[in-house]
């Protein structure tokens, strides 16, 4: 089982979302500026959670920047608020549904196909494989991360989303407002 570090969005999102291409807004539902989407589908019992296989060319350098920085930094855009936890619950449920009906594991590729994005209404979560080999992860665990992050990273906590980073930095999973 993977262990992971929980990082509040106050530390993370300003780097992932705003560093580098600071003033260029990402397109609605994209996880970064310049996202390349390879394929998409809808999952869950109601086929209402939007899944995309994609990549964000600049993740590598952004995450390294985050790691190098220990102290919390100000977050631009706190007023955006976090995702609606009820919307995130729909994604968490869809992951559990797929775990029971498709299988417990899913594969995340590398390079230009290293990101899996899931979106329902206000809730956007994505999983990034930072390794050079494909990794397998548990749908149940991603579901738990979404369930944990959504209510714990709201504007009232001075955040608008959050992230789990694997302790070996092999991957990270993030939840924020779409
Ligand atoms: C992207 O990776 C997923 C998971 O390994 C795979 O199912 C899919 O076929 C890949 N897409 C492309 C275009 O390589």
Coordinates of C-alpha atoms and ligand atoms in Angstrom, one line a residue:
X1 CA 0.0 0.0 0.0
X2 CA 1.3 3.5 -0.8
X3 CA 1.9 6.0 1.9
X4 CA 1.4 9.6 1.1
X5 CA 1.9 13.0 2.4
X6 CA -1.0 15.4 2.6
X7 CA -0.2 18.9 1.5
X8 CA -2.7 21.7 2.0
X9 CA -3.6 23.7 -1.1
X10 CA -2.1 26.8 0.5
X11 CA 1.3 25.3 -0.1
X12 CA 0.6 23.5 -3.3
X13 CA -2.0 25.1 -5.6
X14 CA -0.3 28.4 -5.9
X15 CA 2.6 26.5 -7.4
X16 CA 0.7 24.1 -9.6
X17 CA -1.9 26.5 -10.8
X18 CA -0.2 29.8 -10.8
X19 CA 3.5 29.4 -11.1
X20 CA 5.1 29.7 -14.5
X21 CA 2.2 30.5 -16.8
X22 CA 0.7 32.7 -14.1
X23 CA -1.8 34.9 -15.8
X24 CA -2.9 32.5 -18.5
X25 CA -6.1 30.8 -17.3
X26 CA -6.5 27.1 -18.0
X27 CA -9.5 26.1 -20.1
X28 CA -12.6 25.0 -18.1
X29 CA -12.1 21.5 -16.9
X30 CA -8.5 21.4 -17.7
X31 CA -5.9 20.8 -15.0
X32 CA -3.3 23.1 -16.5
X33 CA -2.6 25.5 -19.2
X34 CA -1.5 23.6 -22.3
X35 CA -3.2 20.3 -21.3
X36 CA -3.1 17.7 -24.0
X37 CA -6.0 15.3 -23.9
X38 CA -5.7 12.0 -25.6
X39 CA -9.0 10.3 -24.9
X40 CA -12.1 10.7 -22.7
X41 CA -15.0 8.7 -21.3
X42 CA -17.7 8.7 -18.7
X43 CA -17.7 6.4 -15.7
X44 CA -19.8 5.5 -12.6
X45 CA -23.2 3.9 -12.2
X46 CA -24.8 6.9 -13.9
X47 CA -22.0 7.4 -16.5
X48 CA -21.8 11.0 -15.3
X49 CA -18.2 11.4 -14.2
X50 CA -16.0 12.8 -17.0
X51 CA -12.6 11.0 -17.3
X52 CA -9.8 12.1 -19.5
X53 CA -6.3 10.7 -20.2
X54 CA -4.0 13.6 -20.7
X55 CA -0.7 15.2 -19.9
X56 CA 0.5 18.6 -18.7
X57 CA 3.9 19.2 -20.1
X58 CA 5.1 21.4 -17.3
X59 CA 4.2 19.3 -14.2
X60 CA 7.7 18.0 -13.7
X61 CA 9.3 21.4 -13.1
X62 CA 6.4 22.7 -11.1
X63 CA 6.4 19.8 -8.6
X64 CA 10.2 20.1 -8.1
X65 CA 9.7 23.8 -7.4
X66 CA 7.1 22.8 -4.7
X67 CA 9.4 20.3 -3.2
X68 CA 12.2 22.8 -2.9
X69 CA 10.1 25.1 -0.9
X70 CA 9.3 24.3 2.7
X71 CA 7.5 27.4 4.0
X72 CA 3.8 28.0 3.2
X73 CA 3.2 30.7 0.7
X74 CA 0.3 32.9 -0.1
X75 CA -2.4 31.6 -2.3
X76 CA -3.9 33.6 -5.1
X77 CA -7.5 33.0 -5.7
X78 CA -8.7 31.8 -2.3
X79 CA -12.0 33.5 -3.0
X80 CA -12.7 30.8 -5.6
X81 CA -13.5 28.5 -2.7
X82 CA -13.1 24.7 -2.8
X83 CA -15.1 22.2 -4.8
X84 CA -18.5 21.3 -3.5
X85 CA -17.9 18.1 -1.4
X86 CA -21.2 16.7 -2.7
X87 CA -19.8 16.9 -6.3
X88 CA -16.6 15.2 -5.1
X89 CA -18.7 12.5 -3.5
X90 CA -20.1 11.6 -6.9
X91 CA -16.6 11.1 -8.2
X92 CA -15.6 9.0 -5.1
X93 CA -18.7 6.9 -5.6
X94 CA -17.9 6.4 -9.3
X95 CA -14.4 5.2 -8.4
X96 CA -15.9 2.7 -5.9
X97 CA -18.4 1.6 -8.5
X98 CA -15.6 1.0 -11.1
X99 CA -13.5 -0.8 -8.5
X100 CA -16.4 -3.3 -7.9
X101 CA -17.4 -3.6 -11.6
X102 CA -14.2 -3.2 -13.6
X103 CA -11.4 -4.0 -11.1
X104 CA -9.5 -2.7 -8.1
X105 CA -6.6 -1.4 -10.1
X106 CA -6.1 1.1 -12.8
X107 CA -3.0 2.0 -14.8
X108 CA -1.6 5.4 -15.3
X109 CA 0.8 5.8 -18.2
X110 CA 3.9 7.9 -18.6
X111 CA 5.1 10.8 -20.7
X112 CA 2.4 12.3 -22.9
X113 CA -0.2 10.0 -21.2
X114 CA 0.7 10.4 -17.5
X115 CA -2.4 12.1 -16.2
X116 CA -5.9 10.9 -15.5
X117 CA -8.5 13.6 -14.9
X118 CA -11.9 13.1 -13.4
X119 CA -14.6 15.8 -13.2
X120 CA -18.1 16.1 -11.9
X121 CA -19.7 19.6 -11.8
X122 CA -17.5 21.7 -9.4
X123 CA -15.1 18.9 -8.4
X124 CA -12.0 18.2 -10.4
X125 CA -9.5 15.6 -9.4
X126 CA -6.5 14.3 -11.3
X127 CA -3.7 11.8 -10.8
X128 CA -0.3 12.3 -12.2
X129 CA 2.3 9.6 -12.7
X130 CA 5.7 11.3 -12.2
X131 CA 7.7 8.1 -12.8
X132 CA 9.2 6.9 -16.1
X133 CA 7.2 3.6 -15.9
X134 CA 3.5 3.0 -15.9
X135 CA 2.1 2.6 -12.4
X136 CA -1.0 0.8 -11.0
X137 CA -3.1 2.4 -8.4
X138 CA -6.2 1.4 -6.5
X139 CA -9.5 2.9 -7.4
X140 CA -10.6 2.6 -3.7
X141 CA -7.6 4.6 -2.6
X142 CA -8.2 7.4 -5.1
X143 CA -11.8 7.4 -3.9
X144 CA -10.6 7.8 -0.3
X145 CA -8.3 10.6 -1.2
X146 CA -11.1 12.5 -2.9
X147 CA -13.4 11.9 0.1
X148 CA -10.7 13.2 2.5
X149 CA -9.5 16.2 0.6
X150 CA -12.8 17.7 -0.5
X151 CA -14.2 18.7 2.9
X152 CA -10.7 19.4 4.4
X153 CA -9.5 21.9 1.8
X154 CA -12.2 24.5 1.7
X155 CA -11.9 28.3 1.7
X156 CA -12.6 28.2 5.4
X157 CA -9.3 26.4 5.8
X158 CA -7.6 29.0 3.7
X159 CA -7.5 26.6 0.8
X160 CA -9.3 25.8 -2.4
X161 CA -8.4 22.2 -2.9
X162 CA -5.6 19.9 -1.9
X163 CA -3.1 17.3 -2.9
X164 CA -1.6 14.0 -1.8
X165 CA 2.0 13.4 -2.8
X166 CA 3.4 9.9 -2.6
X167 CA 6.2 9.8 -0.1
X168 CA 8.6 8.6 -2.9
X169 CA 7.2 11.3 -5.2
X170 CA 6.2 8.7 -7.7
X171 CA 2.8 10.3 -8.2
X172 CA 0.4 12.9 -6.8
X173 CA -3.3 13.2 -6.8
X174 CA -5.0 16.6 -6.5
X175 CA -8.6 17.7 -5.9
X176 CA -9.8 21.3 -6.6
X177 CA -12.6 23.4 -8.0
X178 CA -13.1 22.8 -11.7
Ligands
LIG1 C1 -3.2 6.1 -21.9 O1 -3.0 5.3 -20.8 C2 -4.1 4.5 -20.5 C3 -3.8 3.8 -19.2 O2 -2.6 3.0 -19.4 C4 -4.5 3.6 -21.7 O3 -5.6 2.8 -21.3 C5 -4.7 4.4 -22.9 O4 -4.9 3.5 -24.0 C6 -3.6 5.3 -23.2 N1 -3.9 6.2 -24.3 C7 -3.0 6.4 -25.3 C8 -3.5 7.3 -26.4 O5 -1.9 5.9 -25.3

